[in-house]
mmCIF file of C-alpha atoms and ligand atoms in Angstrom:
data_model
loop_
_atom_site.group_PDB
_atom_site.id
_atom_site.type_symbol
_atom_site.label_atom_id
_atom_site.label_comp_id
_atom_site.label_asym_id
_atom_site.label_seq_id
_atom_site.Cartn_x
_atom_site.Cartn_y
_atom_site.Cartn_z
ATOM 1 C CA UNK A 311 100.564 110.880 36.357
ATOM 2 C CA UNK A 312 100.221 113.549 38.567
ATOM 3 C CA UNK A 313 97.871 116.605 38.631
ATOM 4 C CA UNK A 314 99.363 119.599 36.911
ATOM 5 C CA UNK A 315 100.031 122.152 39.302
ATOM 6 C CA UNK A 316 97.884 125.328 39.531
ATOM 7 C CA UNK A 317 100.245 128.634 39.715
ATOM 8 C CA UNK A 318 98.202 131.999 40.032
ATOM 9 C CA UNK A 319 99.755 135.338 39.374
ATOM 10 C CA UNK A 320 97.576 137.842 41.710
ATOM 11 C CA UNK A 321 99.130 141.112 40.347
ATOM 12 C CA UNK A 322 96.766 143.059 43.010
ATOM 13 C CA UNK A 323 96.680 147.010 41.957
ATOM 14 C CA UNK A 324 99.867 146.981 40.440
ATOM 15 C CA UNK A 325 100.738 147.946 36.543
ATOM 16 C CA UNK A 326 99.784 150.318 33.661
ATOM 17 C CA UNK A 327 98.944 149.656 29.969
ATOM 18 C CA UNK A 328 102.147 150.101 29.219
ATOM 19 C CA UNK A 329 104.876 148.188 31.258
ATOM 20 C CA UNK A 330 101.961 145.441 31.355
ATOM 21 C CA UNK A 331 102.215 144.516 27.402
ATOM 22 C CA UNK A 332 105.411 143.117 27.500
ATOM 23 C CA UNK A 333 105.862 141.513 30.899
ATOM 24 C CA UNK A 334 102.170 139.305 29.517
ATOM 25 C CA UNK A 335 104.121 138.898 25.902
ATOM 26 C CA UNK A 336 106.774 137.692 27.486
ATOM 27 C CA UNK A 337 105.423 135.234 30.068
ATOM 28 C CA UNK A 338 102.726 134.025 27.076
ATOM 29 C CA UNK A 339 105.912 133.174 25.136
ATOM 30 C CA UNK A 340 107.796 131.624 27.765
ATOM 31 C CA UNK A 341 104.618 129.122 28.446
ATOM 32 C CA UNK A 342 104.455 128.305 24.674
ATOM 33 C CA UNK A 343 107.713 126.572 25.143
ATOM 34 C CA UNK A 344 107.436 125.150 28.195
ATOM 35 C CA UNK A 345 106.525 121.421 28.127
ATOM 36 C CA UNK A 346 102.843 121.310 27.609
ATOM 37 C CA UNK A 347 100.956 120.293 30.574
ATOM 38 C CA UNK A 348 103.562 120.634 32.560
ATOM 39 C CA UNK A 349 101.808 123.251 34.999
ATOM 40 C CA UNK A 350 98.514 125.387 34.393
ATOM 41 C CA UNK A 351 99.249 128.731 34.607
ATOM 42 C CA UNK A 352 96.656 131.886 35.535
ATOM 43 C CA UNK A 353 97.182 135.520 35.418
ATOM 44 C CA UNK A 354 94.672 137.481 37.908
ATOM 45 C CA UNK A 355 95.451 141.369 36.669
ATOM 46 C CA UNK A 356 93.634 144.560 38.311
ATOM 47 C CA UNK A 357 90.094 145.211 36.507
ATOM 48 C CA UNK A 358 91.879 147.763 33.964
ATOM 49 C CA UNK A 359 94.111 144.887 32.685
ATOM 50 C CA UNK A 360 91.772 142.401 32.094
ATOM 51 C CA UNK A 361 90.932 143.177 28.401
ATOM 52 C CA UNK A 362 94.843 144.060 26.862
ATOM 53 C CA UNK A 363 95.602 140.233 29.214
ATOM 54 C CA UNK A 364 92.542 138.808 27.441
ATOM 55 C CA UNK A 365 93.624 139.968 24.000
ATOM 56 C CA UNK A 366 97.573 139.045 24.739
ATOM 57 C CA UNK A 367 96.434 135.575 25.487
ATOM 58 C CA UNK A 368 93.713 134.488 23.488
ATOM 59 C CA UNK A 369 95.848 131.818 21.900
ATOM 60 C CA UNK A 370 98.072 131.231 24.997
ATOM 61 C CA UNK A 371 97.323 128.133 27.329
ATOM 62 C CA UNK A 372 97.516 130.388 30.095
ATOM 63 C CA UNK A 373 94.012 131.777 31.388
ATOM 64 C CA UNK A 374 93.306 134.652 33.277
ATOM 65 C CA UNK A 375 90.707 136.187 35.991
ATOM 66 C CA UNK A 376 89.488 138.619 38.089
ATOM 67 C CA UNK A 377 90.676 139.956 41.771
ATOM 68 C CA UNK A 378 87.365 139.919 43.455
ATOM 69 C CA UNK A 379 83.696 140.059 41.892
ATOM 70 C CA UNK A 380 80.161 141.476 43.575
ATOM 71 C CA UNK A 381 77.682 138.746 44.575
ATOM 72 C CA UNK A 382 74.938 140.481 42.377
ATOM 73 C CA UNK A 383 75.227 139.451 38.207
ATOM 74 C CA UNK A 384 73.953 143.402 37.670
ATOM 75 C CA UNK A 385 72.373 146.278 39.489
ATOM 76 C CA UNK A 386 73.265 149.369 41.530
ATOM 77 C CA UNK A 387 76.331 148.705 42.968
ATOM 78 C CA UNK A 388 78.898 151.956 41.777
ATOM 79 C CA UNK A 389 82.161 150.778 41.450
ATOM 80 C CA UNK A 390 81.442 146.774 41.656
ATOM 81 C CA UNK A 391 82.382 144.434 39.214
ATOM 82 C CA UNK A 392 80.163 141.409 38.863
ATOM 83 C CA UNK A 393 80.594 137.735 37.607
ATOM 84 C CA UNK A 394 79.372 137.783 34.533
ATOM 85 C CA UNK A 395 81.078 140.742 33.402
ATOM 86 C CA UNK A 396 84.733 139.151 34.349
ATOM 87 C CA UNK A 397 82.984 136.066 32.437
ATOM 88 C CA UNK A 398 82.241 138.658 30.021
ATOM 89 C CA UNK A 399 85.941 139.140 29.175
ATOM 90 C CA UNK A 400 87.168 136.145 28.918
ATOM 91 C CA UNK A 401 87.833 135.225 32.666
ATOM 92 C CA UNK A 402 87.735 131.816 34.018
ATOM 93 C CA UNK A 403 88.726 132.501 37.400
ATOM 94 C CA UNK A 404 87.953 134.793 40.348
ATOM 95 C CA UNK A 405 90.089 135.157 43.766
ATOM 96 C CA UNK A 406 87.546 136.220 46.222
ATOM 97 C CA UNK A 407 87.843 137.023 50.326
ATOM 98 C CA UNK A 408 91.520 137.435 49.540
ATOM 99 C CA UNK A 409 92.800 138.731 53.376
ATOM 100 C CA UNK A 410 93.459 142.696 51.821
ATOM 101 C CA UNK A 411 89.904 142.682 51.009
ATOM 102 C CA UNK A 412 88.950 140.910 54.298
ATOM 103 C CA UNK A 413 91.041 143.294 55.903
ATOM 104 C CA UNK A 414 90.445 146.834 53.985
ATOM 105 C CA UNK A 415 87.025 146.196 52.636
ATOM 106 C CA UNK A 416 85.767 144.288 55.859
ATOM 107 C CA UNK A 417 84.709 141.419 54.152
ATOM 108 C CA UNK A 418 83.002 138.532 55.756
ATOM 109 C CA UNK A 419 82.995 134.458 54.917
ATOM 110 C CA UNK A 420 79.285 135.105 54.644
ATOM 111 C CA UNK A 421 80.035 137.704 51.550
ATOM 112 C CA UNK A 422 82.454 135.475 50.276
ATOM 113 C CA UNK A 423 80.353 132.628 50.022
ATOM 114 C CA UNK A 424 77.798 135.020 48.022
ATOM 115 C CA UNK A 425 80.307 135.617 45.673
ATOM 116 C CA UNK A 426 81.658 132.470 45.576
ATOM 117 C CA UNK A 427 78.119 131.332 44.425
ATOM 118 C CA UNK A 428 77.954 133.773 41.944
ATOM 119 C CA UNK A 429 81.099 133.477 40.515
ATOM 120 C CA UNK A 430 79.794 129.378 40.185
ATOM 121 C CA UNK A 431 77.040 130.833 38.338
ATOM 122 C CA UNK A 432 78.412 132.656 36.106
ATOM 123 C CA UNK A 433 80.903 129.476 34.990
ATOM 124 C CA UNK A 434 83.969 130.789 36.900
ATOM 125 C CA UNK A 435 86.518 129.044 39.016
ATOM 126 C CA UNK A 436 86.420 130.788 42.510
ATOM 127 C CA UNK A 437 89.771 130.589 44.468
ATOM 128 C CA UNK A 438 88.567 131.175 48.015
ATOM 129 C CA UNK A 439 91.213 132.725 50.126
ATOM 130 C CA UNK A 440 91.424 131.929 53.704
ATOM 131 C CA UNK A 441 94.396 132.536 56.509
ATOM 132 C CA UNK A 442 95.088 133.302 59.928
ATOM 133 C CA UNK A 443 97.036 136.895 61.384
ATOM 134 C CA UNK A 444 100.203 136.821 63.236
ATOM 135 C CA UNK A 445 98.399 137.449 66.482
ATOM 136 C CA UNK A 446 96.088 134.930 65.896
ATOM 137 C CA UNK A 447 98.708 132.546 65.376
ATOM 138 C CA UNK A 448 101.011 133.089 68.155
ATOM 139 C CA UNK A 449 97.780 133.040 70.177
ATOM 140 C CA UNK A 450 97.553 129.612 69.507
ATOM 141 C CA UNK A 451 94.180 130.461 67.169
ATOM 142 C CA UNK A 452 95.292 129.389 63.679
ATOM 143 C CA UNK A 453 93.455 125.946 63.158
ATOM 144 C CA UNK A 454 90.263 127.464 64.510
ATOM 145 C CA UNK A 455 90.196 130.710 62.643
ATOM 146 C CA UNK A 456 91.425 128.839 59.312
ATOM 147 C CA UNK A 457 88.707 126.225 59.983
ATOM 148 C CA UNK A 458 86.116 128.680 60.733
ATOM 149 C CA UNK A 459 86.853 130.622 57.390
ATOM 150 C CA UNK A 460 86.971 127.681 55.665
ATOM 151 C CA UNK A 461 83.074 126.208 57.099
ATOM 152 C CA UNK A 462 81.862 129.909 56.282
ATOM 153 C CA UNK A 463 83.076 130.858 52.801
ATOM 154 C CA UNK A 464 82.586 127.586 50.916
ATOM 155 C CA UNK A 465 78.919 127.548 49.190
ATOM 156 C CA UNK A 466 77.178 124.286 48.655
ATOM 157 C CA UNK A 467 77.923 125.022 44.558
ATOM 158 C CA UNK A 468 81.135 123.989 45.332
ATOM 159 C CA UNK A 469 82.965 121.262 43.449
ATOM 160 C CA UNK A 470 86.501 120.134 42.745
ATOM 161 C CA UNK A 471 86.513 121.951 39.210
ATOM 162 C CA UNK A 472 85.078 125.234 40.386
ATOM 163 C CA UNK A 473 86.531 125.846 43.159
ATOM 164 C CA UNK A 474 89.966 126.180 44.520
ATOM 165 C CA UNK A 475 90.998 127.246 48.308
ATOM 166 C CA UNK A 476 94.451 129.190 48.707
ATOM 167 C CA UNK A 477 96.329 129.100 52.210
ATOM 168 C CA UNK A 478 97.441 132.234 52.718
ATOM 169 C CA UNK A 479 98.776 133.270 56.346
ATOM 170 C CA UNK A 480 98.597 137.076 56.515
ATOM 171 C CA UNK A 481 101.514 137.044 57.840
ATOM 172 C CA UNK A 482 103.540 136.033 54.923
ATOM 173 C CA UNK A 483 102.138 138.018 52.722
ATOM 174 C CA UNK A 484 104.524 140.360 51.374
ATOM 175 C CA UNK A 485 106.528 140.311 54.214
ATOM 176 C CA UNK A 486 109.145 137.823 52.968
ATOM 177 C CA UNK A 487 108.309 135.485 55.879
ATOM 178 C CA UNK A 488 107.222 132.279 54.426
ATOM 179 C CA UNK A 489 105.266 129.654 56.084
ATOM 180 C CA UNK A 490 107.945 126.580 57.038
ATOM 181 C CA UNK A 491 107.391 123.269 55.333
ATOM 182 C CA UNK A 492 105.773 121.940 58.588
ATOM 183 C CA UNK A 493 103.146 124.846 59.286
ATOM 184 C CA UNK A 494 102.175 124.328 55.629
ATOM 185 C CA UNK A 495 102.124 120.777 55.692
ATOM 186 C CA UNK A 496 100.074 120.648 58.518
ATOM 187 C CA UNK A 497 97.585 123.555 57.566
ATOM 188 C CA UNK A 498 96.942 121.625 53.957
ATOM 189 C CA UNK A 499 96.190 118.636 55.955
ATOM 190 C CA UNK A 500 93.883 120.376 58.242
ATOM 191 C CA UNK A 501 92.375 121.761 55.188
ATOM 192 C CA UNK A 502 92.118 118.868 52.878
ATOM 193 C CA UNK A 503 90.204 117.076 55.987
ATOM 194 C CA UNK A 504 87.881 119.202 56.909
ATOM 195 C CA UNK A 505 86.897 120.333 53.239
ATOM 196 C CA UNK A 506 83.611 118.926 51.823
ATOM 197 C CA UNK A 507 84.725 118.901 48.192
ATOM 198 C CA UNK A 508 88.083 117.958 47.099
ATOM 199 C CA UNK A 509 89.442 121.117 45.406
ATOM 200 C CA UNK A 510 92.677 122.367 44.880
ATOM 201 C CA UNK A 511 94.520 123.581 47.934
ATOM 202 C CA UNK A 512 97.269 126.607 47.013
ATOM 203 C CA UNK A 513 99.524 128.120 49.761
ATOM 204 C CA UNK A 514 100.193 131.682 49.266
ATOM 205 C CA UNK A 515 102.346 134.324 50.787
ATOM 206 C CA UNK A 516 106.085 135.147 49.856
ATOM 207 C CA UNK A 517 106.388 132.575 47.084
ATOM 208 C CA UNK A 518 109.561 132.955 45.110
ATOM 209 C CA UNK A 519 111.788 130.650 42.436
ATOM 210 C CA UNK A 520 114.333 130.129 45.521
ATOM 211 C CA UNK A 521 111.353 128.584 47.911
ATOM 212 C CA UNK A 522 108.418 127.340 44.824
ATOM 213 C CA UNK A 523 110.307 124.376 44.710
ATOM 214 C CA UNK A 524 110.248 123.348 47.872
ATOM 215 C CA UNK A 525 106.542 124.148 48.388
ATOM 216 C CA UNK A 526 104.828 122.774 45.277
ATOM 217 C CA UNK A 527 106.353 119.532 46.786
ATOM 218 C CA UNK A 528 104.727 119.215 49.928
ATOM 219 C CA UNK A 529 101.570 116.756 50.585
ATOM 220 C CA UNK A 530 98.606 118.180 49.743
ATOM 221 C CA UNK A 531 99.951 121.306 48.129
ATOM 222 C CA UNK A 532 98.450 121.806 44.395
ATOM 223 C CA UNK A 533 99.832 124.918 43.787
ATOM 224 C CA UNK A 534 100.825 128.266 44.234
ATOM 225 C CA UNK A 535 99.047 131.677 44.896
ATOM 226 C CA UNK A 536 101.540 134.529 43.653
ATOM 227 C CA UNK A 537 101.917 138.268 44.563
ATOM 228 C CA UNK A 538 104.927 140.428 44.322
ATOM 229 C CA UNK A 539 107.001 137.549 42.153
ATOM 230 C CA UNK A 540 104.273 137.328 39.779
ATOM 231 C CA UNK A 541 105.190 141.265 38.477
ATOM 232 C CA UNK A 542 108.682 139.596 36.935
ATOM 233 C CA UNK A 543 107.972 137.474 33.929
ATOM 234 C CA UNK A 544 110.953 135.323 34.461
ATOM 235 C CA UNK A 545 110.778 135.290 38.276
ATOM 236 C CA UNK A 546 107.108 133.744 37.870
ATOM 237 C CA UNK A 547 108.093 131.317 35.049
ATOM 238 C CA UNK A 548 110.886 130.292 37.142
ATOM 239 C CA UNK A 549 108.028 129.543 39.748
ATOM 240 C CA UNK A 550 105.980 127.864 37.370
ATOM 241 C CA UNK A 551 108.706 125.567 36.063
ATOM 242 C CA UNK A 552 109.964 124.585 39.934
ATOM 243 C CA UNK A 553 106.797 122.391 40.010
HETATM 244 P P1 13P B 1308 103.189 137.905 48.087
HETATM 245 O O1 13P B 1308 103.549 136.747 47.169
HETATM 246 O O2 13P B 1308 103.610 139.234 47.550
HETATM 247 O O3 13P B 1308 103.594 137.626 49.482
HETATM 248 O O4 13P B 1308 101.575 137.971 48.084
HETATM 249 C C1 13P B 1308 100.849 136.803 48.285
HETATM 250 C C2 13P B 1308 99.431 137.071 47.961
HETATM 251 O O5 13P B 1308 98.769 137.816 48.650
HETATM 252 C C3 13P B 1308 98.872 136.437 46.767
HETATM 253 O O6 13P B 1308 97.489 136.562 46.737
#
């Protein structure tokens, strides 16, 4: 039997308490009916979501985490949100160095790797984001820069259960350009070869139920990293039920 596919909902800073309760009601519902084991499901709401997601799935299989997390467990660090405190509520996963904190916050591999040790300390799953930009690709760059990120933001606490890398070309991000078959097929090989552990690899970036398919079927791809589709209950079910 094969692995259950991993399919992460990264709802970045999107939703409010209130059009959040049902859209988590109804995806927690949908997953108690889907066949169990089928696919393992998480939901990675903004910071101000975690607790009502928490609470709305306490008895769902589905499991839930945080968007980024500070490589200090505590201290003076305004704003930050460390590991232990998403452990805190209930998280069992972090993404870190996804490419819009890379990008907007400036964040290096070297400060993802510091909080991709601390999320490991704190007993949380760390879903280390890595990807090449458009001009990096058509300058011919891709496999170094992805390889480079890849050397840089993995910490030695790394394992197959903690950790889990996400392909995500910045160019497909929200721009409804997804990767072909072949550029992710040949990325995910790059990537299972030159990783030291043997985690999951997820490819990310304009996922939806008409291409998840298609995707989650590819060598080497365990899953799916989910933005803008992940905001429709049945649009991300449908995703999670294409595996
Ligand atoms: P989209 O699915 O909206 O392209 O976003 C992908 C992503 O950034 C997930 O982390």
């Amino acid at each position: 039997m094969t692995a259950p596919k991993l399919i992460v909902g990264n709802w970045k800073m999107n939703g409010l308490q209130a059009d959040s309760r049902e859209r988590i009601e109804k995806l927690a519902e949908a997953v108690k009916s889907a066949k169990s084991g089928a696919f393992d499901m998480v939901l990675c709401p903004p910071a101000t979501l975690i607790a009502t997601v928490g609470w709305f799935l306490k008895e769902s299989s589905l499991k839930w985490g945080g968007q980024d997390c500070h490589a200090q467990p505590s201290g003076a660090f305004t704003g930050d949100i460390s590991a232990p405190m998403l452990k805190d509520l209930g998280c069992a996963y972090v993404i870190l160095g996804h490419s819009e904190r890379r990008q907007y916050h400036k964040e290096t591999s070297e400060e993802v790797l510091a909080k991709a040790k601390a999320a490991h300390a704190a007993g949380l799953v760390a879903i280390i984001c890595i990807g090449e930009t458009d001009a990096e690709r058509t300058a011919g760059k891709a496999d170094a820069v992805v390889s480079a990120q890849l050397a840089a933001s993995i910490p030695e606490t790394a394992t197959p259960e903690n950790t889990v890398i996400a392909y995500e070309p910045v160019w497909a991000i929200g721009t409804g350009k997804v990767a072909s078959s072949d550029d992710i097929l040949k990325m995910h090989a790059l990537i299972r070869g030159k990783s030291k552990v043997k985690s999951r690899i997820l490819y990310g970036g304009s996922v939806k139920s008409s291409n998840a398919k298609e995707i989650l079927h590819l060598a080497n791809v365990d899953g799916v990293l989910v933005g803008g589709a992940s905001l429709k209950a049945d649009e991300f079910m449908a995703i999670a039920e294409a595996s």
